[in-house]
Short mmCIF file of C-alpha atoms in Angstrom, two decimals:
data_model
loop_
_atom_site.label_atom_id
_atom_site.label_comp_id
_atom_site.label_asym_id
_atom_site.label_seq_id
_atom_site.Cartn_x
_atom_site.Cartn_y
_atom_site.Cartn_z
CA MET A 482 0.00 0.00 0.00
CA GLN A 483 2.86 2.33 0.89
CA THR A 484 4.32 1.92 -2.61
CA ALA A 485 1.04 2.78 -4.21
CA ILE A 486 0.86 6.08 -2.38
CA ASP A 487 4.45 6.90 -3.33
CA ILE A 488 3.74 6.37 -6.97
CA HIS A 489 0.79 8.67 -6.92
CA SER A 490 2.57 11.39 -5.05
CA GLU A 491 5.37 11.62 -7.62
CA ASN A 492 2.80 12.80 -10.15
CA PRO A 493 -0.16 14.62 -8.70
CA ARG A 494 -2.20 14.05 -11.86
CA ARG A 495 -2.01 10.38 -11.13
CA GLY A 496 -3.88 10.89 -7.89
CA ARG A 497 -6.75 8.44 -8.06
CA ALA A 498 -9.16 10.19 -5.81
CA ALA A 499 -8.82 13.50 -7.60
CA ALA A 500 -8.97 12.40 -11.21
CA ILE A 501 -11.74 10.61 -12.97
CA ALA A 502 -10.77 7.41 -14.77
CA SER A 503 -10.26 7.81 -18.53
CA LEU A 504 -11.58 4.34 -19.08
CA ARG A 505 -13.12 1.94 -16.62
CA ALA A 506 -14.60 -1.53 -16.65
CA GLU A 507 -16.92 -2.37 -13.77
CA ASN A 508 -17.74 -5.98 -12.92
CA VAL A 509 -17.69 -7.08 -16.56
CA HIS A 510 -18.89 -10.55 -17.49
CA LYS A 511 -18.58 -12.04 -20.95
CA THR A 512 -19.33 -15.53 -22.20
CA LEU A 513 -18.11 -16.55 -25.65
CA GLY A 514 -20.02 -19.57 -26.87
CA THR A 515 -20.50 -21.49 -23.66
CA HIS A 516 -17.20 -20.48 -22.15
CA PRO A 517 -17.32 -17.76 -19.49
CA VAL A 518 -14.27 -15.72 -20.49
CA LEU A 519 -14.71 -12.80 -18.12
CA ARG A 520 -16.18 -13.41 -14.69
CA GLY A 521 -16.54 -10.04 -13.05
CA VAL A 522 -13.60 -7.89 -14.03
CA SER A 523 -13.09 -4.32 -12.88
CA LEU A 524 -10.22 -2.23 -14.15
CA ALA A 525 -9.72 1.50 -14.39
CA ALA A 526 -7.12 3.49 -16.29
CA TYR A 527 -6.55 6.97 -14.87
CA PRO A 528 -4.97 9.74 -16.94
CA HIS A 529 -1.28 9.13 -17.70
CA GLU A 530 -1.34 5.62 -16.32
CA VAL A 531 0.19 2.71 -18.16
CA ILE A 532 -1.51 -0.51 -17.17
CA SER A 533 -0.17 -3.85 -18.27
CA VAL A 534 -2.53 -6.79 -18.23
CA LEU A 535 -0.71 -10.08 -17.85
CA GLY A 536 -1.90 -13.64 -17.80
CA ALA A 537 -1.72 -16.96 -19.57
CA SER A 538 -3.45 -17.50 -22.89
CA GLY A 539 -7.17 -17.90 -22.34
CA SER A 540 -7.18 -15.93 -19.12
CA GLY A 541 -9.47 -13.36 -20.71
CA LYS A 542 -7.09 -10.42 -21.05
CA SER A 543 -7.66 -9.84 -24.77
CA THR A 544 -11.42 -10.16 -24.34
CA LEU A 545 -11.27 -7.59 -21.54
CA LEU A 546 -9.43 -5.18 -23.83
CA ARG A 547 -11.92 -5.78 -26.64
CA CYS A 548 -14.79 -5.15 -24.25
CA LEU A 549 -13.33 -1.77 -23.39
CA ASN A 550 -13.91 -0.45 -26.93
CA LEU A 551 -16.97 -2.63 -27.53
CA LEU A 552 -15.45 -4.85 -30.20
CA GLU A 553 -16.85 -7.41 -27.79
CA VAL A 554 -20.02 -6.33 -25.97
CA PRO A 555 -20.08 -7.33 -22.28
CA ASP A 556 -23.00 -9.51 -21.17
CA SER A 557 -23.21 -7.57 -17.95
CA GLY A 558 -21.27 -4.93 -16.08
CA GLU A 559 -20.42 -1.41 -17.10
CA ILE A 560 -17.89 0.37 -19.26
CA TRP A 561 -17.24 4.00 -18.53
CA PHE A 562 -15.41 6.46 -20.74
CA ARG A 563 -14.54 9.37 -18.47
CA ASP A 564 -17.90 10.35 -16.93
CA GLU A 565 -19.97 8.67 -19.59
CA LYS A 566 -21.46 5.22 -19.23
CA LEU A 567 -21.58 3.24 -22.47
CA ASP A 568 -24.99 2.08 -23.57
CA ILE A 569 -24.93 -1.70 -23.57
CA ARG A 570 -27.97 -3.91 -24.03
CA PRO A 571 -27.77 -7.23 -22.20
CA PRO A 572 -28.46 -10.50 -24.03
CA ALA A 573 -32.13 -11.13 -24.76
CA GLY A 574 -33.44 -14.48 -25.91
CA ARG A 575 -31.38 -15.82 -28.76
CA ASN A 576 -29.56 -12.54 -29.31
CA GLY A 577 -26.32 -11.78 -27.55
CA ALA A 578 -25.44 -8.53 -25.83
CA ARG A 579 -25.33 -5.60 -28.19
CA ILE A 580 -24.46 -1.95 -28.44
CA GLY A 581 -27.39 0.28 -27.51
CA ASP A 582 -26.18 3.59 -28.90
CA ALA A 583 -24.18 3.11 -32.11
CA ARG A 584 -23.29 6.79 -32.36
CA GLN A 585 -21.90 6.86 -28.84
CA ALA A 586 -19.94 3.69 -29.54
CA ARG A 587 -18.36 5.25 -32.64
CA ARG A 588 -17.51 8.45 -30.81
CA VAL A 589 -15.91 6.60 -27.91
CA ARG A 590 -14.04 4.18 -30.16
CA ALA A 591 -12.62 7.17 -32.02
CA SER A 592 -11.14 8.29 -28.69
CA LEU A 593 -9.67 4.87 -27.91
CA GLY A 594 -6.82 3.91 -30.17
CA MET A 595 -6.44 0.18 -30.60
CA VAL A 596 -3.38 -1.69 -31.77
CA PHE A 597 -3.96 -5.33 -32.68
CA GLN A 598 -1.80 -8.40 -32.41
CA SER A 599 -2.02 -9.02 -36.16
CA PHE A 600 -1.68 -5.31 -37.12
CA ASN A 601 -4.82 -5.39 -39.27
CA LEU A 602 -3.52 -2.80 -41.69
CA TRP A 603 -5.69 -2.47 -44.78
CA PRO A 604 -3.77 -4.21 -47.55
CA HIS A 605 -5.26 -2.15 -50.38
CA LYS A 606 -4.03 1.12 -48.90
CA THR A 607 -0.53 2.54 -48.51
CA ALA A 608 0.98 3.25 -45.11
CA LEU A 609 -0.03 6.89 -45.46
CA GLU A 610 -3.56 6.03 -46.56
CA ASN A 611 -3.94 3.61 -43.67
CA VAL A 612 -3.09 6.39 -41.23
CA MET A 613 -5.17 9.02 -43.07
CA GLU A 614 -8.44 7.09 -43.12
CA GLY A 615 -9.48 8.01 -39.59
CA PRO A 616 -8.54 11.70 -39.79
CA VAL A 617 -10.45 12.07 -43.08
CA HIS A 618 -13.54 9.98 -42.47
CA VAL A 619 -13.99 10.16 -38.71
CA ARG A 620 -12.38 13.39 -37.62
CA GLY A 621 -13.51 15.14 -40.78
CA LEU A 622 -10.18 16.79 -41.57
CA THR A 623 -9.51 18.00 -45.11
CA ARG A 624 -7.29 15.69 -47.14
CA ARG A 625 -4.49 18.16 -46.80
CA ALA A 626 -4.73 18.42 -43.03
CA ALA A 627 -5.14 14.65 -42.78
CA THR A 628 -2.03 14.10 -44.89
CA GLU A 629 -0.07 16.39 -42.60
CA CYS A 630 -1.42 14.62 -39.55
CA ALA A 631 -0.60 11.19 -41.00
CA GLU A 632 2.87 12.27 -42.00
CA HIS A 633 3.46 13.65 -38.52
CA TYR A 634 2.67 10.29 -36.89
CA LEU A 635 4.50 8.23 -39.49
CA ARG A 636 7.55 10.39 -38.78
CA LYS A 637 7.02 9.78 -35.11
CA VAL A 638 7.18 6.00 -35.53
CA GLY A 639 10.16 6.43 -37.87
CA LEU A 640 8.44 5.35 -41.07
CA ILE A 641 7.95 8.54 -43.02
CA GLU A 642 10.18 7.27 -45.82
CA ARG A 643 7.83 4.27 -46.20
CA ARG A 644 4.70 6.37 -46.54
CA ASP A 645 3.84 5.13 -50.02
CA HIS A 646 4.53 1.46 -49.36
CA TYR A 647 1.75 -1.08 -49.17
CA PRO A 648 1.63 -3.21 -46.00
CA ARG A 649 2.85 -6.22 -47.95
CA HIS A 650 6.12 -4.44 -48.59
CA LEU A 651 6.71 -3.70 -44.94
CA SER A 652 8.19 -5.98 -42.28
CA GLY A 653 5.97 -7.07 -39.39
CA GLY A 654 7.61 -4.55 -37.09
CA GLN A 655 7.09 -1.77 -39.60
CA GLN A 656 3.47 -2.77 -40.12
CA GLN A 657 2.86 -2.64 -36.40
CA ARG A 658 4.45 0.81 -36.19
CA VAL A 659 2.16 1.99 -39.00
CA ALA A 660 -0.74 0.54 -37.03
CA ILE A 661 0.43 2.53 -34.00
CA ALA A 662 0.56 5.68 -36.16
CA ARG A 663 -2.95 4.90 -37.40
CA ALA A 664 -4.19 4.75 -33.80
CA LEU A 665 -2.30 7.92 -32.84
CA ALA A 666 -3.68 9.88 -35.79
CA MET A 667 -7.08 9.80 -34.07
CA GLU A 668 -5.50 11.76 -31.19
CA PRO A 669 -6.97 9.21 -28.80
CA GLU A 670 -7.51 9.68 -25.11
CA VAL A 671 -6.47 6.12 -24.29
CA LEU A 672 -4.37 3.64 -26.25
CA LEU A 673 -5.20 -0.06 -26.12
CA PHE A 674 -2.55 -2.59 -27.13
CA ASP A 675 -3.58 -6.18 -27.69
CA GLU A 676 -0.39 -8.25 -27.55
CA PRO A 677 1.30 -5.91 -30.00
CA THR A 678 4.48 -7.96 -30.33
CA SER A 679 3.12 -11.51 -30.15
CA ALA A 680 2.92 -11.94 -33.93
CA LEU A 681 6.43 -10.64 -34.51
CA ASP A 682 9.74 -12.40 -34.98
CA PRO A 683 11.87 -11.84 -31.87
CA GLU A 684 14.29 -9.54 -33.69
CA LEU A 685 11.42 -7.23 -34.68
CA THR A 686 9.85 -6.80 -31.24
CA GLY A 687 12.46 -4.24 -30.17
CA GLU A 688 11.41 -1.51 -32.60
CA VAL A 689 7.76 -1.86 -31.63
CA LEU A 690 8.48 -1.89 -27.91
CA ARG A 691 10.64 1.21 -28.32
CA ALA A 692 7.74 3.00 -30.00
CA ILE A 693 5.38 1.96 -27.19
CA ARG A 694 7.88 2.98 -24.55
CA SER A 695 8.24 6.46 -26.02
CA LEU A 696 4.45 6.83 -25.91
CA ALA A 697 4.46 5.78 -22.26
CA GLU A 698 7.14 8.35 -21.56
CA GLU A 699 4.97 11.05 -23.12
CA GLY A 700 2.48 10.36 -20.39
CA ARG A 701 -0.18 8.78 -22.56
CA THR A 702 -2.84 6.70 -20.92
CA MET A 703 -2.41 3.15 -22.08
CA ILE A 704 -3.66 -0.34 -21.40
CA LEU A 705 -1.32 -2.98 -22.67
CA VAL A 706 -2.05 -6.68 -22.90
CA THR A 707 1.31 -8.34 -23.22
CA HIS A 708 3.52 -11.33 -22.61
CA GLU A 709 6.64 -9.15 -22.42
CA LEU A 710 7.19 -9.35 -18.68
CA SER A 711 10.31 -7.26 -18.37
CA PHE A 712 8.85 -4.60 -20.65
CA ALA A 713 5.69 -4.48 -18.55
CA ARG A 714 7.81 -4.12 -15.42
CA GLU A 715 9.68 -1.17 -16.92
CA VAL A 716 6.91 0.90 -18.47
CA SER A 717 3.85 0.19 -16.34
CA SER A 718 2.53 2.25 -13.51
CA ARG A 719 0.34 -0.69 -12.65
CA VAL A 720 0.07 -4.31 -13.68
CA ALA A 721 -2.96 -6.56 -13.46
CA PHE A 722 -2.63 -10.33 -13.53
CA MET A 723 -5.59 -12.22 -14.91
CA GLN A 724 -6.51 -15.81 -14.40
CA GLY A 725 -9.68 -17.69 -15.22
CA GLY A 726 -11.55 -14.56 -16.25
CA ARG A 727 -10.77 -12.58 -13.12
CA ILE A 728 -8.11 -10.12 -12.07
CA GLU A 729 -6.16 -12.08 -9.54
CA GLU A 730 -3.68 -9.41 -8.50
CA GLU A 731 -3.20 -5.79 -9.27
CA GLY A 732 -0.73 -3.14 -8.22
CA PRO A 733 2.58 -1.43 -8.96
CA PRO A 734 4.82 -3.74 -11.00
CA GLU A 735 7.69 -3.78 -8.55
CA GLU A 736 5.30 -5.00 -5.88
CA VAL A 737 3.14 -7.45 -7.82
CA LEU A 738 5.90 -8.94 -9.94
CA SER A 739 8.49 -9.17 -7.20
CA ARG A 740 6.24 -10.42 -4.45
CA PRO A 741 3.39 -12.26 -6.11
CA ALA A 742 0.73 -13.11 -3.57
CA SER A 743 -1.19 -15.74 -5.49
CA ALA A 744 -0.03 -19.17 -6.50
CA GLY A 745 -1.28 -18.48 -10.03
CA LEU A 746 0.98 -15.49 -10.55
CA ARG A 747 3.94 -17.27 -8.98
CA ARG A 748 3.46 -20.09 -11.45
CA PHE A 749 3.05 -17.63 -14.31
CA LEU A 750 6.24 -15.75 -13.42
CA ASP A 751 8.31 -18.84 -12.90
CA PRO A 752 6.80 -21.80 -14.72
CA VAL A 753 9.76 -23.97 -13.84
CA CYS A 754 8.90 -24.20 -10.17
CA MET B 78 -26.21 -14.81 -95.88
CA GLY B 79 -29.22 -13.40 -97.67
CA GLY B 80 -29.52 -10.13 -95.81
CA PHE B 81 -29.25 -11.71 -92.38
CA GLU B 82 -26.05 -9.76 -91.61
CA GLU B 83 -28.03 -6.75 -90.49
CA GLN B 84 -30.32 -8.90 -88.38
CA PHE B 85 -27.33 -10.53 -86.74
CA LEU B 86 -26.04 -7.07 -85.91
CA ARG B 87 -29.32 -6.14 -84.28
CA GLY B 88 -29.34 -9.50 -82.49
CA LEU B 89 -25.86 -8.78 -81.19
CA GLU B 90 -27.11 -5.45 -79.86
CA THR B 91 -30.02 -7.14 -78.08
CA THR B 92 -27.78 -9.82 -76.58
CA VAL B 93 -25.32 -7.24 -75.25
CA LEU B 94 -28.13 -5.07 -73.94
CA VAL B 95 -29.87 -7.90 -72.10
CA ALA B 96 -26.59 -9.17 -70.64
CA ALA B 97 -25.45 -5.71 -69.57
CA ILE B 98 -28.72 -4.77 -67.86
CA SER B 99 -29.12 -8.15 -66.15
CA GLY B 100 -25.48 -8.11 -65.12
CA ALA B 101 -25.75 -4.64 -63.58
CA PHE B 102 -28.97 -5.37 -61.73
CA GLY B 103 -27.72 -8.84 -60.83
CA MET B 104 -24.67 -7.33 -59.14
CA LEU B 105 -26.93 -5.17 -56.98
CA VAL B 106 -29.12 -8.17 -56.16
CA GLY B 107 -25.97 -10.13 -55.34
CA LEU B 108 -24.68 -7.44 -52.97
CA ALA B 109 -28.05 -7.20 -51.26
CA GLY B 110 -28.27 -11.00 -51.11
CA ALA B 111 -24.81 -11.33 -49.59
CA ALA B 112 -25.61 -8.61 -47.05
CA ALA B 113 -28.83 -10.48 -46.20
CA LYS B 114 -27.01 -13.79 -45.82
CA LEU B 115 -24.51 -12.22 -43.43
CA SER B 116 -27.12 -10.21 -41.58
CA ARG B 117 -27.82 -10.76 -37.91
CA PHE B 118 -31.54 -10.95 -38.69
CA ARG B 119 -32.66 -14.54 -39.06
CA ALA B 120 -35.61 -13.74 -41.33
CA LEU B 121 -33.34 -12.02 -43.87
CA ARG B 122 -30.92 -14.92 -43.83
CA MET B 123 -33.71 -17.37 -44.42
CA VAL B 124 -35.17 -15.43 -47.34
CA ALA B 125 -31.74 -15.15 -48.96
CA ASP B 126 -31.06 -18.86 -48.41
CA ALA B 127 -34.37 -19.81 -49.98
CA TYR B 128 -33.69 -17.52 -52.94
CA THR B 129 -30.26 -18.92 -53.78
CA THR B 130 -31.28 -22.50 -53.13
CA ILE B 131 -34.32 -22.37 -55.40
CA VAL B 132 -32.87 -20.31 -58.23
CA ARG B 133 -29.61 -22.22 -58.38
CA GLY B 134 -31.53 -25.49 -58.22
CA VAL B 135 -33.76 -24.85 -61.21
CA PRO B 136 -32.52 -24.84 -64.84
CA GLU B 137 -32.14 -21.28 -66.21
CA LEU B 138 -34.42 -22.16 -69.09
CA LEU B 139 -37.22 -22.99 -66.66
CA VAL B 140 -36.68 -19.76 -64.75
CA ILE B 141 -37.15 -17.87 -68.02
CA LEU B 142 -40.28 -19.79 -68.93
CA LEU B 143 -41.71 -19.39 -65.43
CA VAL B 144 -41.07 -15.65 -65.44
CA TYR B 145 -42.45 -15.23 -68.96
CA PHE B 146 -45.63 -17.25 -68.54
CA GLY B 147 -45.99 -16.51 -64.84
CA GLY B 148 -45.51 -12.79 -65.48
CA THR B 149 -48.05 -12.84 -68.26
CA ALA B 150 -50.58 -14.67 -66.09
CA ALA B 151 -49.96 -12.33 -63.16
CA LEU B 152 -50.24 -9.17 -65.26
CA THR B 153 -53.35 -10.47 -66.98
CA ALA B 154 -55.00 -11.19 -63.65
CA LEU B 155 -53.94 -7.79 -62.37
CA VAL B 156 -55.11 -5.75 -65.33
CA GLY B 157 -58.17 -7.83 -66.12
CA SER B 158 -57.46 -8.37 -69.79
CA TYR B 159 -54.74 -10.35 -71.55
CA VAL B 160 -51.37 -8.68 -71.27
CA GLU B 161 -48.25 -10.32 -72.62
CA VAL B 162 -44.90 -9.66 -70.93
CA SER B 163 -42.29 -8.43 -73.38
CA ALA B 164 -39.69 -11.05 -74.15
CA LEU B 165 -36.93 -8.54 -73.49
CA TRP B 166 -38.03 -7.62 -69.98
CA ALA B 167 -38.96 -11.17 -69.06
CA GLY B 168 -35.47 -12.12 -70.18
CA VAL B 169 -33.77 -9.31 -68.30
CA PHE B 170 -35.77 -10.10 -65.17
CA SER B 171 -35.05 -13.85 -65.30
CA LEU B 172 -31.36 -13.43 -65.93
CA THR B 173 -31.11 -10.82 -63.19
CA VAL B 174 -32.69 -13.29 -60.79
CA VAL B 175 -30.29 -16.03 -61.89
CA PHE B 176 -27.20 -13.83 -61.95
CA GLY B 177 -28.15 -12.37 -58.56
CA ALA B 178 -28.37 -15.79 -56.95
CA TYR B 179 -24.92 -16.85 -58.05
CA ALA B 180 -23.48 -13.40 -57.34
CA THR B 181 -24.92 -13.62 -53.82
CA GLU B 182 -22.85 -16.73 -53.17
CA ILE B 183 -19.73 -15.25 -54.78
CA PHE B 184 -19.97 -12.05 -52.73
CA ARG B 185 -20.80 -13.91 -49.53
CA GLY B 186 -17.75 -16.09 -49.96
CA ALA B 187 -15.54 -13.12 -50.83
CA ILE B 188 -16.71 -11.12 -47.83
CA GLN B 189 -16.15 -14.06 -45.51
CA ALA B 190 -12.65 -14.46 -46.91
CA ILE B 191 -11.73 -11.01 -45.56
CA PRO B 192 -10.16 -11.43 -42.11
CA ARG B 193 -12.35 -10.16 -39.27
CA GLY B 194 -9.52 -7.96 -38.10
CA GLN B 195 -10.00 -5.75 -41.15
CA THR B 196 -13.47 -4.76 -40.02
CA GLU B 197 -12.38 -4.51 -36.40
CA ALA B 198 -9.59 -2.11 -37.31
CA ALA B 199 -12.14 0.05 -39.11
CA LEU B 200 -14.57 -0.01 -36.21
CA SER B 201 -11.80 0.68 -33.72
CA ILE B 202 -11.03 4.08 -35.25
CA GLY B 203 -14.72 4.95 -35.12
CA LEU B 204 -15.78 4.36 -38.72
CA ALA B 205 -19.49 3.74 -39.16
CA PRO B 206 -20.60 0.37 -40.55
CA TRP B 207 -21.42 1.87 -43.96
CA GLN B 208 -18.00 3.52 -44.13
CA THR B 209 -16.41 0.22 -43.17
CA TRP B 210 -18.26 -1.42 -46.05
CA LEU B 211 -17.31 1.23 -48.55
CA LEU B 212 -13.68 1.79 -47.56
CA VAL B 213 -12.56 -1.58 -46.26
CA ILE B 214 -14.83 -4.43 -47.26
CA LEU B 215 -15.95 -3.63 -50.82
CA PRO B 216 -12.49 -2.89 -52.25
CA GLN B 217 -11.08 -6.09 -50.80
CA MET B 218 -14.13 -8.13 -51.71
CA ALA B 219 -13.99 -6.96 -55.32
CA ARG B 220 -10.48 -8.31 -55.71
CA ILE B 221 -11.41 -11.69 -54.29
CA ALA B 222 -14.69 -11.93 -56.22
CA LEU B 223 -13.33 -10.85 -59.59
CA PRO B 224 -12.30 -14.21 -61.09
CA ALA B 225 -15.59 -15.84 -60.11
CA LEU B 226 -17.55 -12.82 -61.36
CA CYS B 227 -15.78 -13.12 -64.70
CA ASN B 228 -16.97 -16.73 -64.98
CA LEU B 229 -20.47 -15.71 -64.04
CA TRP B 230 -20.52 -12.90 -66.62
CA ILE B 231 -19.42 -15.30 -69.35
CA SER B 232 -22.23 -17.71 -68.41
CA LEU B 233 -24.67 -14.82 -68.45
CA LEU B 234 -23.62 -13.80 -71.94
CA LYS B 235 -24.27 -17.30 -73.16
CA ASP B 236 -27.46 -17.74 -71.13
CA THR B 237 -29.03 -14.83 -72.99
CA SER B 238 -29.40 -17.30 -75.88
CA LEU B 239 -32.07 -19.09 -73.83
CA ILE B 240 -34.36 -16.07 -74.05
CA SER B 241 -34.78 -16.70 -77.76
CA ILE B 242 -37.23 -19.42 -76.72
CA VAL B 243 -39.77 -16.79 -75.67
CA GLY B 244 -39.19 -14.84 -78.87
CA LEU B 245 -36.44 -12.36 -78.10
CA SER B 246 -34.59 -11.46 -81.32
CA ASP B 247 -31.09 -12.00 -80.03
CA ILE B 248 -28.15 -13.60 -81.81
CA MET B 249 -29.54 -17.09 -81.20
CA ARG B 250 -32.99 -16.28 -82.50
CA VAL B 251 -31.57 -14.78 -85.67
CA ALA B 252 -29.45 -17.88 -86.17
CA VAL B 253 -32.42 -20.23 -85.69
CA VAL B 254 -34.65 -18.26 -88.03
CA GLY B 255 -31.90 -17.84 -90.61
CA ALA B 256 -30.93 -21.50 -90.44
CA GLY B 257 -34.53 -22.49 -91.09
CA SER B 258 -35.37 -20.06 -93.86
CA MET B 259 -32.08 -20.34 -95.79
CA ARG B 260 -31.79 -24.11 -95.26
CA ASP B 261 -28.18 -23.68 -94.27
CA PRO B 262 -28.00 -24.40 -90.54
CA LEU B 263 -24.23 -24.87 -90.31
CA THR B 264 -23.38 -21.42 -91.66
CA PHE B 265 -25.81 -19.67 -89.36
CA TYR B 266 -24.86 -21.57 -86.23
CA LEU B 267 -21.19 -21.04 -86.97
CA ALA B 268 -21.84 -17.34 -87.43
CA ALA B 269 -23.69 -17.23 -84.10
CA SER B 270 -20.85 -19.13 -82.42
CA ALA B 271 -18.36 -16.64 -83.79
CA LEU B 272 -20.36 -13.74 -82.37
CA TYR B 273 -20.63 -15.32 -78.91
CA LEU B 274 -16.95 -16.20 -78.98
CA MET B 275 -16.13 -12.62 -79.88
CA LEU B 276 -18.18 -11.30 -76.97
CA THR B 277 -16.71 -13.73 -74.46
CA SER B 278 -13.14 -13.21 -75.62
CA PHE B 279 -13.53 -9.48 -75.34
CA SER B 280 -14.97 -9.93 -71.84
CA LEU B 281 -12.13 -12.20 -70.75
CA LEU B 282 -9.61 -9.70 -71.98
CA THR B 283 -11.30 -6.86 -70.17
CA PHE B 284 -11.50 -8.80 -66.92
CA ARG B 285 -7.83 -9.73 -67.20
CA LEU B 286 -6.88 -6.07 -67.56
CA VAL B 287 -9.07 -5.03 -64.65
CA GLU B 288 -7.70 -7.81 -62.50
CA ARG B 289 -4.13 -6.86 -63.27
CA ARG B 290 -4.83 -3.23 -62.43
CA MET B 291 -6.60 -4.05 -59.19
CA LEU B 292 -4.05 -6.52 -57.95
CA ALA B 293 -1.02 -4.48 -58.91
CA PRO B 294 -0.67 -2.37 -55.77
CA VAL B 295 -1.20 -5.18 -53.29
CA HIS B 296 1.36 -7.66 -54.61
#
């Protein structure tokens, strides 16, 4: 507990009581098929926090992330974006849970940048066009302003010289950096990373992690689902360990990762024992 | 060929016209059909399934006859006196229905071949579903569907010959009439074959060019 207070005092804007969470999940349940993937998960990201969500495959961490921007609609529980509760309709009869207010969902998604494990760049568009799509069609910028915006973020991830390349002509690491630029070009309030390096060859993870680290250092609010333990330890203000659809442990990385309380996390951190 | 050249020319016009109109409408039907098949509404899915199952399961010739005689019967009942459906519009309607059913399956398959992540990436930046369709799904679907659409278009061109049975003066009809009246079937059927072959070859060439253009940037 002492550590937690120390962390907050070093940056007053991180004070939990004072600030309102940028993004918050409250007691979220989600069943996919017949498998209960999330069984009552609460997680809040306060401004400038970097939260890493750890856990074995199938623990529900990706589903949690996807629930936060409604790519997956929770069966029950609440998602809050700042002071706004997202309109979610619970399952009814044969139909699963669904989005109640499509316009709200679009607006909130536009403020939550998402970076996917498999990049999901659009193959029929160049790097620049991939990044421009949001600024033009969602933010309503002119093509000229959108081009400038896209170039700015491509420069930021070090790929401005690849602006006219199609995804196929980029390495996995470069594709993921373009995907990060695409998310940034929406000027999002929160960035969500869904195992951003898991689909990459080991020698390509470095460039992507460097890009993510520099975003963390800028003070961006981020939630990062990852298997990169040492990276999570370095960049996170908080880590959450998930197991069996619940958050098993949560706290500052130096505390949670050095002195795991649960048997599950101990096993996860040191599978050899 | 005893003055049949000009008639062949007009038959060629009719064939191209019928194919072009049915093809254009059939594409729209196919898009709507594919959207219905992939819809979250069960009723829509069932209607679309019934449509493609029935139409693809019945010979094209029968579809034409059913539309022609069925349409005539329906219009007659509606108006109160005998009204005959025009062969041209019965033909266009039937071929649209047929083309649409196959196009539905082609488009459905092409859409399903697009990884889910493509749509998710679009939704995640806040694009509306219609923007996602227009900007992300349609361009990628078109590339995947193109070879199958080319096949379908070629079949359509040739299926127009079936409409001659209800009296449309297309290439086939001219050939049949000419063959009968000039007592020289081989010449007339060869001439008709040459015209169809010309149309299909031209189509294949066009599709190949389009395909090359569309695929160029991705590969």
